[in-house]
Short mmCIF file of C-alpha atoms and ligand atoms in Angstrom, two decimals:
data_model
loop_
_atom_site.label_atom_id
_atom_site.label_comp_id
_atom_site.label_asym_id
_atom_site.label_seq_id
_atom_site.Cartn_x
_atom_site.Cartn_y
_atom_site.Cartn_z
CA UNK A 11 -18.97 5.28 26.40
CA UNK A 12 -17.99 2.32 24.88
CA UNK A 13 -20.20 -0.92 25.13
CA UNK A 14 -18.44 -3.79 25.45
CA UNK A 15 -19.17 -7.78 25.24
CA UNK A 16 -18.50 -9.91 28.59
CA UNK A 17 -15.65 -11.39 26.82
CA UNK A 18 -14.11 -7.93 25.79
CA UNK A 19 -14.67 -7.10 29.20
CA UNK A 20 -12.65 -10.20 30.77
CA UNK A 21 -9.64 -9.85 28.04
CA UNK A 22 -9.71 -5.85 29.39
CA UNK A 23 -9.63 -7.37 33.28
CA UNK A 24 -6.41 -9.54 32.16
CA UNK A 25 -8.67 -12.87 31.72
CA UNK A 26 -5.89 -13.37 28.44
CA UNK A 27 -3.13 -12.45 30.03
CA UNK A 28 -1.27 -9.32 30.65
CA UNK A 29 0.03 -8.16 26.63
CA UNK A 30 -4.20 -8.60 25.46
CA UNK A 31 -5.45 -6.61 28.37
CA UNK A 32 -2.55 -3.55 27.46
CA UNK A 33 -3.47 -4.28 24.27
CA UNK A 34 -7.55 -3.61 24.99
CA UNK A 35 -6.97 -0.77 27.29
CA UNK A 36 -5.18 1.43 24.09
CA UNK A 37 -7.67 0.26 21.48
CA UNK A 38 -10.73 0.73 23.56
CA UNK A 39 -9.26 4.50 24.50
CA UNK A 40 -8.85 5.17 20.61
CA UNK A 41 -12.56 3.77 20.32
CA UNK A 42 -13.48 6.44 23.41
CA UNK A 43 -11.74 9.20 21.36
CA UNK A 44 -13.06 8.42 18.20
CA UNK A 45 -16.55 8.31 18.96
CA UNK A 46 -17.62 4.62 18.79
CA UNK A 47 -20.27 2.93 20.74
CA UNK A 48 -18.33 -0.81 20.64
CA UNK A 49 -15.75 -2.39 18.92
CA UNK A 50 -16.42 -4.82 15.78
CA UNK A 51 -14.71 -8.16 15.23
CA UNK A 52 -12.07 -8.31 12.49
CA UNK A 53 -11.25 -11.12 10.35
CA UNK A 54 -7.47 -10.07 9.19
CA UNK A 55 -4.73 -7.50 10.46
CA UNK A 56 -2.50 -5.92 8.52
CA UNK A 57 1.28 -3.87 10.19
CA UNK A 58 2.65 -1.05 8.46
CA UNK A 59 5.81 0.74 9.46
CA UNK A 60 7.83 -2.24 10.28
CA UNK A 61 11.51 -0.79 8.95
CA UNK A 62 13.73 -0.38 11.76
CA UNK A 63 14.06 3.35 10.18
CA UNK A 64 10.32 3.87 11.16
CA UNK A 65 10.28 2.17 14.39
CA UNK A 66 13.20 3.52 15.81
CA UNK A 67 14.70 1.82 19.25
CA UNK A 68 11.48 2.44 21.32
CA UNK A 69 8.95 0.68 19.02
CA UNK A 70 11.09 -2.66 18.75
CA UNK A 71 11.19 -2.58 22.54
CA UNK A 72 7.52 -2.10 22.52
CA UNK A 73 7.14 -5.37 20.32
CA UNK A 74 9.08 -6.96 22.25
CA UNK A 75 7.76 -6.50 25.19
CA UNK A 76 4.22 -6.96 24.05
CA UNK A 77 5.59 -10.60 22.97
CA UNK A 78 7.22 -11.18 26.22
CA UNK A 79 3.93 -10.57 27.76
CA UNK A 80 2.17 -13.34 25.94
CA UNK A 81 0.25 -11.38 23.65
CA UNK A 82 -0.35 -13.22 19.90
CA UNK A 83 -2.58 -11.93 17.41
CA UNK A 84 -5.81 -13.33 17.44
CA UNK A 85 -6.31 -13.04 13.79
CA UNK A 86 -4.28 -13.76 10.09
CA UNK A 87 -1.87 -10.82 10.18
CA UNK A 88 0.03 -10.05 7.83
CA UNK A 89 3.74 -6.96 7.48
CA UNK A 90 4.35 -4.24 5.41
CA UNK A 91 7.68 -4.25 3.38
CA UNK A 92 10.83 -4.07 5.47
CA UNK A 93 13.98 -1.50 4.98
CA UNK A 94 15.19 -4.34 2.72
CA UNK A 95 15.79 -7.59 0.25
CA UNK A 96 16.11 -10.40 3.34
CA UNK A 97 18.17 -12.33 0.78
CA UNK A 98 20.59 -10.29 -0.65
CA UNK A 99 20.55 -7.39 1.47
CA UNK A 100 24.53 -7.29 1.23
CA UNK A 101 24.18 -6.22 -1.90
CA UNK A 102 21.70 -3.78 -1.47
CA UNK A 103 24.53 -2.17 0.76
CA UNK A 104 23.17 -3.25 4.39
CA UNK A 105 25.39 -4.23 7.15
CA UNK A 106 25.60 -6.58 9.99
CA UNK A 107 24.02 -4.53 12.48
CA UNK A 108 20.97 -2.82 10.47
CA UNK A 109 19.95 -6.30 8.94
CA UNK A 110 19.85 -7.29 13.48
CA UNK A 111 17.83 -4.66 14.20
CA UNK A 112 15.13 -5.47 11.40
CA UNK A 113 15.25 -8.72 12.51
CA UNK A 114 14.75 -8.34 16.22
CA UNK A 115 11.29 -6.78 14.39
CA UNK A 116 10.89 -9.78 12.44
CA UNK A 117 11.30 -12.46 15.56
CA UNK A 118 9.28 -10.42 17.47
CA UNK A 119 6.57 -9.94 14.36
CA UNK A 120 6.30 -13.49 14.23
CA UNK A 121 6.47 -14.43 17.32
CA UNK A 122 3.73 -13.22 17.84
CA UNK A 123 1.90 -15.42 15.07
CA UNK A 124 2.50 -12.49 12.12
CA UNK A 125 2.93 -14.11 8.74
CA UNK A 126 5.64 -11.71 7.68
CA UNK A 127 4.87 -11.29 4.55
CA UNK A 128 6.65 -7.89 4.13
CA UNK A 129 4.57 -7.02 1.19
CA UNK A 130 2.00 -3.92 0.51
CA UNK A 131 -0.47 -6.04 -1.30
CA UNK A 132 -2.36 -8.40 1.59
CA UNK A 133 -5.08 -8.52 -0.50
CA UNK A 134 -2.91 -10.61 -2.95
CA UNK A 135 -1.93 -12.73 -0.61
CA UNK A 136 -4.59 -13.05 1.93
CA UNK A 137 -7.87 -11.98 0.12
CA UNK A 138 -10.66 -10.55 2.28
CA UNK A 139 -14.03 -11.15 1.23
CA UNK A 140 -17.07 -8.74 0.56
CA UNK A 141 -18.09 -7.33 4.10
CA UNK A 142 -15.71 -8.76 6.56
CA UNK A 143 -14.27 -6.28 8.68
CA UNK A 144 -10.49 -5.01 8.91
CA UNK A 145 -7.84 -3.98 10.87
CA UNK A 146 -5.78 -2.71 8.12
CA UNK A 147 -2.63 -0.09 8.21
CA UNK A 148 -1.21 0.83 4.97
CA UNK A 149 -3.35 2.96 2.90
CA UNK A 150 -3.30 1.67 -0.81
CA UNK A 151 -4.12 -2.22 0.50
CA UNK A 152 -7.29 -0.24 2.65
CA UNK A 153 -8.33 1.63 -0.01
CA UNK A 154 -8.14 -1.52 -1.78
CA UNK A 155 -9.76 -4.09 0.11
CA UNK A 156 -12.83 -0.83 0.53
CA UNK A 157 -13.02 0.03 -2.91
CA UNK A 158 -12.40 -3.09 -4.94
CA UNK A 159 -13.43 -5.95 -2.47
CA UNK A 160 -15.98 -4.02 -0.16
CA UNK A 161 -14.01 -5.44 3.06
CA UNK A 162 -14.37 -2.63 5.40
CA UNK A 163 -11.56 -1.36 7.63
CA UNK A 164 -10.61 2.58 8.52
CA UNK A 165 -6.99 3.68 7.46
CA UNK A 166 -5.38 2.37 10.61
CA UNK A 167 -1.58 3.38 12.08
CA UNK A 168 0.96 0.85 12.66
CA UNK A 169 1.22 0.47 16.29
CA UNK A 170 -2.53 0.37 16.33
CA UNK A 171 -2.91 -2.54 13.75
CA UNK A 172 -0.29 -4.49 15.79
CA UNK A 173 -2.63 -3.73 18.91
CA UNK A 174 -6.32 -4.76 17.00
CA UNK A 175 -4.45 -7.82 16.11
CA UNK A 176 -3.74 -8.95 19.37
CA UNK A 177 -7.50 -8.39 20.56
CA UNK A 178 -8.86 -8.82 17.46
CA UNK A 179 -11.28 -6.28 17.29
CA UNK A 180 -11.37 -2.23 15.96
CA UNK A 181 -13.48 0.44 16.94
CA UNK A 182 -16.71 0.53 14.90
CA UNK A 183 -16.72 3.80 13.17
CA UNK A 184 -15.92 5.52 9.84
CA UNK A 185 -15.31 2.89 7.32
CA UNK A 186 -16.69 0.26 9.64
CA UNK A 187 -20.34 1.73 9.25
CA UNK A 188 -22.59 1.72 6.13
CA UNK A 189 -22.87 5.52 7.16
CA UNK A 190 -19.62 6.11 6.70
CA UNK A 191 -19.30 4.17 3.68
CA UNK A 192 -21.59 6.57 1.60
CA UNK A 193 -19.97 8.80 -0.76
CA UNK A 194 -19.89 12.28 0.22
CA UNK A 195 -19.33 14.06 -3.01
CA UNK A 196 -19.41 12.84 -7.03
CA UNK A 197 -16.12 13.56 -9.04
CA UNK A 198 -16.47 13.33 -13.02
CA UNK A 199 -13.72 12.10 -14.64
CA UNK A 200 -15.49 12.81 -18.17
CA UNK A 201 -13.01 15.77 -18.59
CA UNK A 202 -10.08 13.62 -18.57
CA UNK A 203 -11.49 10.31 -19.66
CA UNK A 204 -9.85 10.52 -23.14
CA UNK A 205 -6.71 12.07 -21.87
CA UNK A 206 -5.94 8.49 -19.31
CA UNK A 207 -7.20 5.82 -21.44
CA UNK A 208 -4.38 7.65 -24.66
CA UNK A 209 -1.49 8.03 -22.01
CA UNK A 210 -2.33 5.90 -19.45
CA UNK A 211 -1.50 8.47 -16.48
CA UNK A 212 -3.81 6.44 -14.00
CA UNK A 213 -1.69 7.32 -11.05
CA UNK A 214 -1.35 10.56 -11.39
CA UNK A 215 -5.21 10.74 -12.38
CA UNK A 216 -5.34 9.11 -8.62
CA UNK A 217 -3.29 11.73 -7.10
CA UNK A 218 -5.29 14.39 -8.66
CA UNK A 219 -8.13 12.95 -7.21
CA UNK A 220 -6.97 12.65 -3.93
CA UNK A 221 -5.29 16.57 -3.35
CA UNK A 222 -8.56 17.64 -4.91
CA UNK A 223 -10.92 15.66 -2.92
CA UNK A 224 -8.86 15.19 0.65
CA UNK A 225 -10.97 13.15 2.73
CA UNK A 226 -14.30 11.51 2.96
CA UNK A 227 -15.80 8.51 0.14
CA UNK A 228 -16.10 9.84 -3.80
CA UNK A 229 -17.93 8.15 -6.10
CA UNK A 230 -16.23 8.26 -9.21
CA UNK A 231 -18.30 8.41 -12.81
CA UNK A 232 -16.95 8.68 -16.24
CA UNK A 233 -14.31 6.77 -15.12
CA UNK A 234 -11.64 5.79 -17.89
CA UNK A 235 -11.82 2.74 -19.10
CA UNK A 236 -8.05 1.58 -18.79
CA UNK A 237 -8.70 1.62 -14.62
CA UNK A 238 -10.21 -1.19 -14.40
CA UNK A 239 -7.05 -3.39 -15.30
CA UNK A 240 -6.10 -4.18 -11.86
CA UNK A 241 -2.47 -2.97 -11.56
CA UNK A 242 -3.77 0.17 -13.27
CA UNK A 243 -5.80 0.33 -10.34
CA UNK A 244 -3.52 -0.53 -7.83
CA UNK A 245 -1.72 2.76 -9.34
CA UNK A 246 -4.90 4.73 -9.11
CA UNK A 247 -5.67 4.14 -5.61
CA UNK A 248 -2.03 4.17 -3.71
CA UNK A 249 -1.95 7.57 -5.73
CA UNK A 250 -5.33 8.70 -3.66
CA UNK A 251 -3.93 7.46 -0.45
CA UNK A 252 -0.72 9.39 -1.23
CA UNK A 253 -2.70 12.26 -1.83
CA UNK A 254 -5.27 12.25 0.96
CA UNK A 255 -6.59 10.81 3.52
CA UNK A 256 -9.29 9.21 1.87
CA UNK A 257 -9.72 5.25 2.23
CA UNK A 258 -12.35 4.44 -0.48
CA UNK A 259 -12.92 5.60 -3.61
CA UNK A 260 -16.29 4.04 -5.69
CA UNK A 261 -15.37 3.73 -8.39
CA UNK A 262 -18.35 3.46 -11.57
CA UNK A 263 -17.55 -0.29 -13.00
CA UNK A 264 -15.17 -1.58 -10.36
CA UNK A 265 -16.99 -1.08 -6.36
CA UNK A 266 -19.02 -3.56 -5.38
CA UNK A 267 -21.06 -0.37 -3.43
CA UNK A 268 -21.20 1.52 -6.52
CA UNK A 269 -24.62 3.55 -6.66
CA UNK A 270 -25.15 6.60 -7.82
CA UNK A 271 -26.64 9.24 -5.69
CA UNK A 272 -28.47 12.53 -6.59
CA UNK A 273 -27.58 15.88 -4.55
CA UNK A 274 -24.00 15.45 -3.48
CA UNK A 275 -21.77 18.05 -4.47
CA UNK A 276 -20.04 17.58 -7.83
CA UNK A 277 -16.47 18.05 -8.64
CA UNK A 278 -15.06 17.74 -11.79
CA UNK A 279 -11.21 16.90 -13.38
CA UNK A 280 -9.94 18.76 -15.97
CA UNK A 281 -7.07 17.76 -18.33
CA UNK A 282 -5.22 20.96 -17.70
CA UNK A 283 -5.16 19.85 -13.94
CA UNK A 284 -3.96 16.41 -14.84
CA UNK A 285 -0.93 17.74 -16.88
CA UNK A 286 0.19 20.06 -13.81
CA UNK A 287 0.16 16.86 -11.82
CA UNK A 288 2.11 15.43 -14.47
CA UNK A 289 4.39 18.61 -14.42
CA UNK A 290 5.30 18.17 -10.81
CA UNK A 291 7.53 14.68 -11.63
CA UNK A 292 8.74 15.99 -14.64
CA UNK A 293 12.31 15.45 -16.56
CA UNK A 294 14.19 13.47 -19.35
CA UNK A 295 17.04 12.10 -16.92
CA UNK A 296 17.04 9.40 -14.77
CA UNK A 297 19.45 6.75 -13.95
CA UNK A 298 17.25 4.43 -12.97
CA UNK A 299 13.42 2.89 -13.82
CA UNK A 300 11.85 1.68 -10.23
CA UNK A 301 8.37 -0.25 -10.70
CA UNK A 302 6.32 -1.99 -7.89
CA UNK A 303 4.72 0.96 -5.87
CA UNK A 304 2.31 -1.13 -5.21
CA UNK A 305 4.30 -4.21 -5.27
CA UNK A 306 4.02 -5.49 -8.19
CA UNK A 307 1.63 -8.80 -8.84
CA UNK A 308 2.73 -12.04 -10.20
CA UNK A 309 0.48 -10.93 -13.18
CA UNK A 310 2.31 -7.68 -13.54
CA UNK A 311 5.84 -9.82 -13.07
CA UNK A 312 4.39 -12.26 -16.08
CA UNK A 313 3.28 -8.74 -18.33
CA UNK A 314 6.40 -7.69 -17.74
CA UNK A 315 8.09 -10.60 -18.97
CA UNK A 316 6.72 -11.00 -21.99
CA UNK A 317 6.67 -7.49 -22.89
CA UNK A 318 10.62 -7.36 -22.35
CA UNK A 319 10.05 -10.80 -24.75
CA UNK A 320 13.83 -11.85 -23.57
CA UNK A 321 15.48 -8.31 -24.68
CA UNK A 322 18.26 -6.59 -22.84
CA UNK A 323 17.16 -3.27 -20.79
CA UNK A 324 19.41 -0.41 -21.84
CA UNK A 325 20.01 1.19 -17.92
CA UNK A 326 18.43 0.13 -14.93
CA UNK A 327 15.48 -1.38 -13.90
CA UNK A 328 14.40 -1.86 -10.21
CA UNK A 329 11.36 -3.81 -9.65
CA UNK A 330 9.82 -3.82 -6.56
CA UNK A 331 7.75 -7.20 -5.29
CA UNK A 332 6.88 -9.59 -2.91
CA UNK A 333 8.24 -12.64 -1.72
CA UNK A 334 5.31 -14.35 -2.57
CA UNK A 335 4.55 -12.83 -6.08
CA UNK A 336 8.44 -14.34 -6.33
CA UNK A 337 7.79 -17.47 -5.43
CA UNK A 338 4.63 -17.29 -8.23
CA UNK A 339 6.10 -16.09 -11.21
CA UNK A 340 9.30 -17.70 -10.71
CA UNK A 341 9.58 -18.06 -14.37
CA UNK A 342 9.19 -14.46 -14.73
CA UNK A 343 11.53 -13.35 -12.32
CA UNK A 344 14.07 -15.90 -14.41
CA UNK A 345 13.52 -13.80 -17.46
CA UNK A 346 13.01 -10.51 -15.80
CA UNK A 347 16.82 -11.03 -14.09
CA UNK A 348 17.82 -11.96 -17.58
CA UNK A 349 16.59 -9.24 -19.21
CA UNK A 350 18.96 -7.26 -16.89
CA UNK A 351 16.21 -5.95 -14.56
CA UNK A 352 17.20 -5.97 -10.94
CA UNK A 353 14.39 -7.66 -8.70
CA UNK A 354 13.86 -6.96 -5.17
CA UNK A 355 11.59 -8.42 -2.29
CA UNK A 356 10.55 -8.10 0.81
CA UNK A 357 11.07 -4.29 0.36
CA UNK A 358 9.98 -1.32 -2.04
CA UNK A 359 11.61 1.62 -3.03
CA UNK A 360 10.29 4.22 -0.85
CA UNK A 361 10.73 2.32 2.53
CA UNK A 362 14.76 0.82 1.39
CA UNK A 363 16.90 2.59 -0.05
CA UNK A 364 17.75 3.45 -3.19
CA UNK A 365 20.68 5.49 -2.91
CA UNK A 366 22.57 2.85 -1.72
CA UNK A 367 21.59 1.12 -4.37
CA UNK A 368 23.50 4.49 -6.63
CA UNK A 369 20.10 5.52 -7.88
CA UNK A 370 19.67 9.34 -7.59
CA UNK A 371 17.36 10.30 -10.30
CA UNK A 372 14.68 7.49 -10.75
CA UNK A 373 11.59 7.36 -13.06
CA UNK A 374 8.70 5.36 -11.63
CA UNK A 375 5.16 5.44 -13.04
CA UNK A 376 3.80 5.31 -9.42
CA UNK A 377 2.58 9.00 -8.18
CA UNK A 378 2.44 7.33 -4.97
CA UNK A 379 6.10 6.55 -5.16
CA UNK A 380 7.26 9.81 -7.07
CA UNK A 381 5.81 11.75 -3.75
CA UNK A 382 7.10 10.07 -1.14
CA UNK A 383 11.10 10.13 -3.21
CA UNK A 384 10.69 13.47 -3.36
CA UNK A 385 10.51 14.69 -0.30
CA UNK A 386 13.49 11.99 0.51
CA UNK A 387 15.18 14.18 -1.69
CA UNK A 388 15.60 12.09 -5.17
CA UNK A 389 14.80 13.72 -8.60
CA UNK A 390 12.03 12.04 -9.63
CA UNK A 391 9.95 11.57 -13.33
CA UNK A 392 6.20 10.26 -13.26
CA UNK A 393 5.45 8.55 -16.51
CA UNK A 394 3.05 5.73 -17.36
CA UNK A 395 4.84 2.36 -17.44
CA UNK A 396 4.44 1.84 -20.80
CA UNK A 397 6.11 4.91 -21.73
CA UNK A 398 8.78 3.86 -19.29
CA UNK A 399 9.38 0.10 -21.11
CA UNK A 400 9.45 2.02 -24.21
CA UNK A 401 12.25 4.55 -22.85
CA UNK A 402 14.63 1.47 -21.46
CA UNK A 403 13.89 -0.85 -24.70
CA UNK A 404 14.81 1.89 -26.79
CA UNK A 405 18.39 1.79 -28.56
CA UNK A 406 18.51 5.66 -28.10
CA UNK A 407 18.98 5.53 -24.13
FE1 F3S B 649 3.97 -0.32 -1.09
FE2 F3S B 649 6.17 0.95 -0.59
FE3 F3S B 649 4.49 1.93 -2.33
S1 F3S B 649 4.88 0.00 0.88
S2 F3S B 649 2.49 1.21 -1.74
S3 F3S B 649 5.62 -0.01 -2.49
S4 F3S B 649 5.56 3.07 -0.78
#
C-alpha cells in the first residue's frame, strides 16, 4: 500500500485537474508494483524516447491528449534528442511530413512547460545537485547524475518520466533509497588499469563492466586514471548503461558515495576480456567518424577544435551535440565546420539517421553507440577518439 500526502491524495481525486489525476493514478500503480511505501518529491524530469520513430502514432496522441487535459509538468523538464537536426533537417534527408510529426511532439512537449532541449546530457544543461531526487529517463544522464553528482533517480522509461513530471513526484525505491544506493559487489579494474590509461578504451572498459556486472551498484577500485576526465567518463558510463541495467557505478576518485566496503563479492577485469570487447567493433573501413554518444560538451567541442588546430579532415566527421553546447562553443563549431567536420544538433547518431546521411560503415569511439548501430544494421569500429583524430588527420586515409 502506498502512503500518500493529503495533497497527493487531492491531485489523485482530480483537485488539479483531469491530465494530473491520470497522471497520479499510473505513477502511483507503478509505485504499488514496485514495492514502495510513498512517493518522493523530485526536483527535475528528464523525457527519453521523443523521436516520432519511437513514439509511433499512439504515443503523440497520448501527449497530446495529456496536454489537452491541462496537465503541465510541475517541475524543470527537460527532452532527449529528436530523430533530427531542427535546422537543417533537409539536408539530413527529412521531408515535409516526418519533420510534422516530430513537431506535433515538440508543441505538445512544450506545451506542456518541457524545455526541449533535445539533448542526452541534462546534467550539462540543468545541473542537479548532491541529493535531490530525480525523475530521470535516459540511462547515461541517470547513471550520471547517481554516480558523478549523487542526485538520486531510478532508470526511468519515457512515458513514465513524462507522467512524474506532471505530478512531480516518483516512487521511492531503488535508487531513491540509501539502501539501494549501496554497492552490491566490488569490481577491480587493477587488471586493466595500465591497458585504459595507454589506449584510452574507457568505453569499452564501461561496457565490459556493465555485461559483466548486469544490474545492481559496483563500486569500482583501481580505477584508471584517464576516467576521471569527464567526457572520458561520460564514455564510461553510457557504455554501462548500454550494457546493463545498472544506474550507478562508484566509482574510487570520482562518487561523491564512494566508500569502500569489506565482504561484497569481488569481480575482477582482465585485459584479455577488454580486447574481446574491443574485438566485437572491430575493422579498418569506415566511411565515416561519428562522435557525441554522449553528446558531446562545449569542452569536448573546444578540445576538439584545437586539436584539429584549423586542419582539413581527410573523410567524414559527424559530430553529435546539443543545441546548447552550440550555442557555447560557437567559436568551436566555426572551426570545427571549417575543418570539414559536419555538426549536428538536436539529434545523435543512434536515434537519426545516418544512412540517410550515406554513412554505412561508421567508426565511433562510443561502445554505447557502436551497440546500438549494430543491431540497426551498420558496420561499426570502436576505437578511442584519439586514435580516431589520428586516423582522419592522417594523409594516408
Ligand atoms: Fe545520447 Fe543518443 Fe548516445 S541519446 S547517449 S547520443 S544514443
Amino acid at each position: 500500500m502506498v502512503q500518500l500526502t493529503p495533497e497527493e491524495k487531492g491531485m489523485l481525486a482530480g483537485s488539479l485537474g483531469e491530465g494530473v489525476a491520470l497522471a497520479m493514478e499510473s505513477v502511483v500503480r507503478v509505485a504499488e508494483v514496485l514495492g514502495a511505501p510513498r512517493l518522493v518529491k523530485v526536483s527535475s524530469a528528464h523525457i527519453s524516447g521523443v523521436s516520432y520513430k519511437n513514439l509511433g502514432e499512439e504515443g503523440v496522441e497520448f501527449l497530446e491528449e495529456l496536454a489537452a487535459k491541462g496537465a503541465r509538468f510541475s517541475v524543470p523538464t527537460t527532452v532527449n534528442p529528436a530523430g533530427f537536426d531542427m535546422e537543417v533537417y533537409r539536408e539530413m534527408g527529412v521531408g515535409e511530413e516526418e519533420y510534422e510529426l516530430q513537431m506535433r511532439i515538440v508543441r505538445a512537449l512544450a506545451s506542456m512547460g518541457a524545455r526541449v532541449t533535445l539533448s542526452c546530457t541534462p546534467y550539462l544543461i540543468n545541473p542537479p545537485s548532491f541529493g535531490d531526487h530525480l525523475a530521470w529517463a535516459e540511462s547515461n544522464a541517470v547513471l550520471y547524475a547517481n554516480s558523478v553528482i549523487g542526485a538520486r533517480t531510478n532508470r526511468e522509461g519515457g512515458p513514465l518520466s513524462v507522467l512524474e513530471a506532471i505530478v512531480g513526484r516518483a516512487p521511492y525505491v531503488g535508487l531513491h533509497t540509501d539502501e539501494g544506493r549501496a554497492p552490491t559487489v566490488v569490481v577491480d579494474a587493477g587488471g586493466v588499469r595500465s591497458f585504459v590509461e595507454r589506449t584510452g578504451a574507457v568505453s569499452a572498459l564501461g561496457y565490459l563492466l556493465g555485461a559483466k556486472v548486469k544490474a545492481g551498484v559496483p563500486l569500482l577500485v583501481n580505477a584508471p586514471r584517464n576516467l576521471a576526465h569527464p567526457g572520458n567518463l561520460r564514455l564510461f558510463l553510457a557504455a554501462v548503461g548500454a550494457a546493463s541495467s545498472i544506474g550507478m557505478v562508484l566509482v574510487e576518485g570520482v562518487s561523491p558515495e564512494f566508500k569502500r566496503v569489506e565482504g561484497l563479492k569481488e569481480i575482477a577485469l582482465e585485459e584479455g576480456e577488454l580486447e574481446r570487447v574491443l574485438g566485437k567493433w572491430s575493422g579498418e573501413a569506415f566511411d565515416a567518424v561519428v562522435l557525441g554518444c554522449p553528446h558531446l560538451s562545449p569542452g569536448e567541442l573546444a578540445e576538439l577544435a584545437s586539436r584539429l588546430g584549423g586542419r582539413r579532415v581527410k573523410g567524414r566527421v559527424l559530430v553529435f551535440t546539443s543545441r546548447w553546447a552550440v550555442s557555447r562553443a560557437a567559436d568551436a563549431v566555426e572551426a570545427l565546420r571549417r575543418s570539414g567536420v559536419e555538426v549536428y544538433a538536436d539529434t545523435c547518431m543512434v536515434v537519426g539517421n545516418l544512412s540517410a546521411l550515406g554513412v554505412r560503415r561508421c567508426a565511433t569511439d562510443s561502445a554505447k553507440a557502436a551497440f546500438y548501430l549494430s543491431n540497426q544494421g551498420y558496420e561499426v569500429v570502436l576505437a578511442p577518439r584519439n586514435f580516431l583524430l589520428k586516423a582522419v588527420l592522417s594523409s594516408q586515409r
